[in-house]
Amino acid sequence: MTHSIALTFEDGVTRFVESRPGETVADAAYRLGINIPLDCRDGACGTCKCRVESGSYDGGSYIEDALTDEEAASGLALACQARPSSDLVVAIPAASTACKTRPQGFETTLRGVQRLSPTTLAFTLERPDGFAFLPGQYVNLRVPGTDQQRAYSFSSAPGAEALSFLVR
């Protein structure tokens, strides 16, 4: 069974990867060209230490020098050893640029605009295939044919059929 892994980087970028059965977090990321910090791949060095913020996983085998029992109990894991058993949110202690990933771009269609009050409007976009986000994230929207863009927070829930926004 595959599981979705949300890799959140310290610069605010999030990338979603699907893990294959038995695949580690590190292998799933590397398969998509995301080079999270990694060295030994054997659970011996601790270079790939990350924080699992939600979800369940098999922590694999490693030595105490790489990850102490206290660290494991507090939610830290080794990406080279952790195998998801559910969808995960994993905080990577590095910038997305250092991991050779960058924000993704999607094109979509405006579904509708509604004036809610004299000072507030709502607009909805079609959800592009492969698009996902976490609660609290925002998106930079660009008007086609221009260089005008602005950041907007989602008012729709992750996984909703359409992407909704409120503007004051």
PDB file of C-alpha atoms in Angstrom:
ATOM      1  CA  MET A   1       0.000   0.000   0.000  1.00  0.00           C
ATOM      2  CA  THR A   2       1.303   3.461  -0.837  1.00  0.00           C
ATOM      3  CA  HIS A   3       1.307   6.339   1.637  1.00  0.00           C
ATOM      4  CA  SER A   4       1.540  10.078   1.080  1.00  0.00           C
ATOM      5  CA  ILE A   5       4.485  11.811   2.748  1.00  0.00           C
ATOM      6  CA  ALA A   6       4.405  15.591   3.176  1.00  0.00           C
ATOM      7  CA  LEU A   7       8.006  16.800   3.435  1.00  0.00           C
ATOM      8  CA  THR A   8       8.018  20.220   5.096  1.00  0.00           C
ATOM      9  CA  PHE A   9      11.248  22.184   4.790  1.00  0.00           C
ATOM     10  CA  GLU A  10      12.432  24.907   7.155  1.00  0.00           C
ATOM     11  CA  ASP A  11      11.956  27.610   4.483  1.00  0.00           C
ATOM     12  CA  GLY A  12       8.189  26.901   4.293  1.00  0.00           C
ATOM     13  CA  VAL A  13       8.201  24.772   1.134  1.00  0.00           C
ATOM     14  CA  THR A  14       6.269  21.500   1.280  1.00  0.00           C
ATOM     15  CA  ARG A  15       6.567  18.669  -1.236  1.00  0.00           C
ATOM     16  CA  PHE A  16       4.389  15.590  -1.333  1.00  0.00           C
ATOM     17  CA  VAL A  17       5.793  12.192  -2.288  1.00  0.00           C
ATOM     18  CA  GLU A  18       4.160   8.774  -2.429  1.00  0.00           C
ATOM     19  CA  SER A  19       6.010   5.945  -0.730  1.00  0.00           C
ATOM     20  CA  ARG A  20       5.936   2.491  -2.248  1.00  0.00           C
ATOM     21  CA  PRO A  21       5.380  -0.550  -0.006  1.00  0.00           C
ATOM     22  CA  GLY A  22       8.420  -1.068   2.238  1.00  0.00           C
ATOM     23  CA  GLU A  23      10.133   2.104   0.976  1.00  0.00           C
ATOM     24  CA  THR A  24      11.825   4.460   3.425  1.00  0.00           C
ATOM     25  CA  VAL A  25      11.084   8.180   3.603  1.00  0.00           C
ATOM     26  CA  ALA A  26      14.550   8.895   2.168  1.00  0.00           C
ATOM     27  CA  ASP A  27      14.125   6.469  -0.752  1.00  0.00           C
ATOM     28  CA  ALA A  28      10.693   7.915  -1.642  1.00  0.00           C
ATOM     29  CA  ALA A  29      12.153  11.446  -1.637  1.00  0.00           C
ATOM     30  CA  TYR A  30      15.241  10.470  -3.656  1.00  0.00           C
ATOM     31  CA  ARG A  31      13.112   8.681  -6.253  1.00  0.00           C
ATOM     32  CA  LEU A  32      11.499  12.069  -6.997  1.00  0.00           C
ATOM     33  CA  GLY A  33      14.800  13.975  -7.010  1.00  0.00           C
ATOM     34  CA  ILE A  34      14.475  15.474  -3.522  1.00  0.00           C
ATOM     35  CA  ASN A  35      17.883  15.150  -1.903  1.00  0.00           C
ATOM     36  CA  ILE A  36      17.163  15.333   1.813  1.00  0.00           C
ATOM     37  CA  PRO A  37      20.281  15.333   4.028  1.00  0.00           C
ATOM     38  CA  LEU A  38      21.676  11.815   4.115  1.00  0.00           C
ATOM     39  CA  ASP A  39      25.025  10.126   4.537  1.00  0.00           C
ATOM     40  CA  CYS A  40      25.358   6.496   5.611  1.00  0.00           C
ATOM     41  CA  ARG A  41      21.870   5.090   4.740  1.00  0.00           C
ATOM     42  CA  ASP A  42      22.445   2.468   7.452  1.00  0.00           C
ATOM     43  CA  GLY A  43      21.093   4.163  10.598  1.00  0.00           C
ATOM     44  CA  ALA A  44      24.574   4.866  11.910  1.00  0.00           C
ATOM     45  CA  CYS A  45      25.307   8.568  11.390  1.00  0.00           C
ATOM     46  CA  GLY A  46      22.123  10.537  12.236  1.00  0.00           C
ATOM     47  CA  THR A  47      22.537  12.936   9.283  1.00  0.00           C
ATOM     48  CA  CYS A  48      18.978  12.217   8.087  1.00  0.00           C
ATOM     49  CA  LYS A  49      17.350  12.887  11.471  1.00  0.00           C
ATOM     50  CA  CYS A  50      13.917  14.442  10.976  1.00  0.00           C
ATOM     51  CA  ARG A  51      10.744  15.045  12.988  1.00  0.00           C
ATOM     52  CA  VAL A  52       7.631  13.017  12.184  1.00  0.00           C
ATOM     53  CA  GLU A  53       4.852  15.475  13.000  1.00  0.00           C
ATOM     54  CA  SER A  54       1.957  13.124  12.270  1.00  0.00           C
ATOM     55  CA  GLY A  55       1.318   9.593  11.119  1.00  0.00           C
ATOM     56  CA  SER A  56       2.733   6.203  11.991  1.00  0.00           C
ATOM     57  CA  TYR A  57       5.846   4.429  10.794  1.00  0.00           C
ATOM     58  CA  ASP A  58       8.279   1.625  11.487  1.00  0.00           C
ATOM     59  CA  GLY A  59      11.464   3.284  12.776  1.00  0.00           C
ATOM     60  CA  GLY A  60      13.731   0.544  11.410  1.00  0.00           C
ATOM     61  CA  SER A  61      17.073  -0.368  12.925  1.00  0.00           C
ATOM     62  CA  TYR A  62      19.758   2.095  13.937  1.00  0.00           C
ATOM     63  CA  ILE A  63      22.421   2.621  16.544  1.00  0.00           C
ATOM     64  CA  GLU A  64      22.032   4.788  19.632  1.00  0.00           C
ATOM     65  CA  ASP A  65      24.692   7.233  18.376  1.00  0.00           C
ATOM     66  CA  ALA A  66      22.424   8.063  15.434  1.00  0.00           C
ATOM     67  CA  LEU A  67      19.143   8.349  17.377  1.00  0.00           C
ATOM     68  CA  THR A  68      18.684   7.988  21.126  1.00  0.00           C
ATOM     69  CA  ASP A  69      15.624   6.371  22.702  1.00  0.00           C
ATOM     70  CA  GLU A  70      14.636   9.783  24.078  1.00  0.00           C
ATOM     71  CA  GLU A  71      14.833  11.364  20.617  1.00  0.00           C
ATOM     72  CA  ALA A  72      12.764   8.553  19.089  1.00  0.00           C
ATOM     73  CA  ALA A  73      10.168   8.907  21.860  1.00  0.00           C
ATOM     74  CA  SER A  74       9.930  12.659  21.141  1.00  0.00           C
ATOM     75  CA  GLY A  75       9.045  12.081  17.454  1.00  0.00           C
ATOM     76  CA  LEU A  76      12.451  12.142  15.817  1.00  0.00           C
ATOM     77  CA  ALA A  77      13.243   9.474  13.228  1.00  0.00           C
ATOM     78  CA  LEU A  78      15.907   8.616  10.683  1.00  0.00           C
ATOM     79  CA  ALA A  79      14.621   9.146   7.135  1.00  0.00           C
ATOM     80  CA  CYS A  80      16.911   6.352   5.899  1.00  0.00           C
ATOM     81  CA  GLN A  81      15.190   3.851   8.212  1.00  0.00           C
ATOM     82  CA  ALA A  82      11.603   5.102   8.705  1.00  0.00           C
ATOM     83  CA  ARG A  83       9.017   3.188   6.652  1.00  0.00           C
ATOM     84  CA  PRO A  84       5.502   4.722   6.627  1.00  0.00           C
ATOM     85  CA  SER A  85       2.558   2.644   7.802  1.00  0.00           C
ATOM     86  CA  SER A  86       0.171   5.594   7.251  1.00  0.00           C
ATOM     87  CA  ASP A  87       0.341   9.009   5.609  1.00  0.00           C
ATOM     88  CA  LEU A  88       3.076  11.121   7.239  1.00  0.00           C
ATOM     89  CA  VAL A  89       4.024  14.751   7.758  1.00  0.00           C
ATOM     90  CA  VAL A  90       7.809  14.930   8.133  1.00  0.00           C
ATOM     91  CA  ALA A  91       9.749  18.098   9.027  1.00  0.00           C
ATOM     92  CA  ILE A  92      13.115  18.142   7.267  1.00  0.00           C
ATOM     93  CA  PRO A  93      15.690  20.342   9.074  1.00  0.00           C
ATOM     94  CA  ALA A  94      17.034  21.909   5.883  1.00  0.00           C
ATOM     95  CA  ALA A  95      15.968  24.461   3.290  1.00  0.00           C
ATOM     96  CA  SER A  96      14.245  23.188   0.160  1.00  0.00           C
ATOM     97  CA  THR A  97      16.944  24.787  -1.995  1.00  0.00           C
ATOM     98  CA  ALA A  98      19.631  22.778  -0.211  1.00  0.00           C
ATOM     99  CA  CYS A  99      17.608  19.646  -0.988  1.00  0.00           C
ATOM    100  CA  LYS A 100      17.359  20.597  -4.657  1.00  0.00           C
ATOM    101  CA  THR A 101      13.621  20.995  -4.598  1.00  0.00           C
ATOM    102  CA  ARG A 102      11.679  24.109  -5.414  1.00  0.00           C
ATOM    103  CA  PRO A 103       8.100  25.316  -5.246  1.00  0.00           C
ATOM    104  CA  GLN A 104       5.829  23.629  -7.739  1.00  0.00           C
ATOM    105  CA  GLY A 105       3.804  25.451 -10.376  1.00  0.00           C
ATOM    106  CA  PHE A 106       0.282  24.536 -11.459  1.00  0.00           C
ATOM    107  CA  GLU A 107      -2.194  26.013 -13.914  1.00  0.00           C
ATOM    108  CA  THR A 108      -5.874  25.975 -13.086  1.00  0.00           C
ATOM    109  CA  THR A 109      -9.215  27.552 -13.932  1.00  0.00           C
ATOM    110  CA  LEU A 110     -11.220  30.114 -12.006  1.00  0.00           C
ATOM    111  CA  ARG A 111     -14.448  28.376 -10.965  1.00  0.00           C
ATOM    112  CA  GLY A 112     -16.248  31.380  -9.506  1.00  0.00           C
ATOM    113  CA  VAL A 113     -16.184  34.705  -7.666  1.00  0.00           C
ATOM    114  CA  GLN A 114     -18.776  35.770  -5.097  1.00  0.00           C
ATOM    115  CA  ARG A 115     -19.115  39.099  -3.274  1.00  0.00           C
ATOM    116  CA  LEU A 116     -19.862  38.303   0.368  1.00  0.00           C
ATOM    117  CA  SER A 117     -20.020  41.881   1.674  1.00  0.00           C
ATOM    118  CA  PRO A 118     -19.006  45.369   0.498  1.00  0.00           C
ATOM    119  CA  THR A 119     -15.416  44.591   1.567  1.00  0.00           C
ATOM    120  CA  THR A 120     -15.102  40.820   1.177  1.00  0.00           C
ATOM    121  CA  LEU A 121     -15.206  38.404  -1.715  1.00  0.00           C
ATOM    122  CA  ALA A 122     -14.636  34.713  -2.165  1.00  0.00           C
ATOM    123  CA  PHE A 123     -13.156  32.981  -5.167  1.00  0.00           C
ATOM    124  CA  THR A 124     -12.777  29.335  -6.043  1.00  0.00           C
ATOM    125  CA  LEU A 125     -10.300  27.580  -8.324  1.00  0.00           C
ATOM    126  CA  GLU A 126     -10.416  24.113  -9.836  1.00  0.00           C
ATOM    127  CA  ARG A 127      -8.101  21.767  -7.936  1.00  0.00           C
ATOM    128  CA  PRO A 128      -5.232  20.796 -10.288  1.00  0.00           C
ATOM    129  CA  ASP A 129      -4.284  17.123 -10.511  1.00  0.00           C
ATOM    130  CA  GLY A 130      -1.469  16.339  -8.093  1.00  0.00           C
ATOM    131  CA  PHE A 131      -2.008  19.490  -6.007  1.00  0.00           C
ATOM    132  CA  ALA A 132      -1.969  19.109  -2.212  1.00  0.00           C
ATOM    133  CA  PHE A 133      -1.431  21.367   0.789  1.00  0.00           C
ATOM    134  CA  LEU A 134      -1.348  21.253   4.575  1.00  0.00           C
ATOM    135  CA  PRO A 135      -3.448  23.320   7.015  1.00  0.00           C
ATOM    136  CA  GLY A 136      -1.998  26.808   7.441  1.00  0.00           C
ATOM    137  CA  GLN A 137      -0.167  26.880   4.132  1.00  0.00           C
ATOM    138  CA  TYR A 138      -0.597  29.527   1.473  1.00  0.00           C
ATOM    139  CA  VAL A 139      -0.165  29.692  -2.272  1.00  0.00           C
ATOM    140  CA  ASN A 140       1.251  32.381  -4.561  1.00  0.00           C
ATOM    141  CA  LEU A 141      -1.304  33.081  -7.271  1.00  0.00           C
ATOM    142  CA  ARG A 142      -0.254  34.747 -10.512  1.00  0.00           C
ATOM    143  CA  VAL A 143      -2.589  36.375 -13.025  1.00  0.00           C
ATOM    144  CA  PRO A 144      -1.950  34.774 -16.440  1.00  0.00           C
ATOM    145  CA  GLY A 145      -0.248  37.010 -18.964  1.00  0.00           C
ATOM    146  CA  THR A 146       1.124  39.338 -16.288  1.00  0.00           C
ATOM    147  CA  ASP A 147       3.885  39.376 -13.716  1.00  0.00           C
ATOM    148  CA  GLN A 148       1.353  40.202 -10.967  1.00  0.00           C
ATOM    149  CA  GLN A 149       1.191  37.709  -8.110  1.00  0.00           C
ATOM    150  CA  ARG A 150       0.093  37.626  -4.488  1.00  0.00           C
ATOM    151  CA  ALA A 151       0.060  35.134  -1.626  1.00  0.00           C
ATOM    152  CA  TYR A 152      -3.312  33.842  -0.417  1.00  0.00           C
ATOM    153  CA  SER A 153      -4.199  31.505   2.435  1.00  0.00           C
ATOM    154  CA  PHE A 154      -6.637  28.709   1.697  1.00  0.00           C
ATOM    155  CA  SER A 155     -10.133  28.886   3.163  1.00  0.00           C
ATOM    156  CA  SER A 156     -10.866  25.362   1.911  1.00  0.00           C
ATOM    157  CA  ALA A 157      -9.722  22.284   3.754  1.00  0.00           C
ATOM    158  CA  PRO A 158      -6.878  20.090   2.476  1.00  0.00           C
ATOM    159  CA  GLY A 159      -8.355  17.433   0.219  1.00  0.00           C
ATOM    160  CA  ALA A 160     -11.384  19.551  -0.763  1.00  0.00           C
ATOM    161  CA  GLU A 161     -12.627  19.208  -4.330  1.00  0.00           C
ATOM    162  CA  ALA A 162     -11.927  22.892  -5.116  1.00  0.00           C
ATOM    163  CA  LEU A 163      -9.522  25.519  -3.757  1.00  0.00           C
ATOM    164  CA  SER A 164     -11.309  28.397  -2.013  1.00  0.00           C
ATOM    165  CA  PHE A 165     -10.018  31.764  -0.827  1.00  0.00           C
ATOM    166  CA  LEU A 166     -11.443  34.769   1.022  1.00  0.00           C
ATOM    167  CA  VAL A 167     -10.214  38.279   0.216  1.00  0.00           C
ATOM    168  CA  ARG A 168     -10.884  41.434   2.170  1.00  0.00           C
TER     169      ARG A 168
END
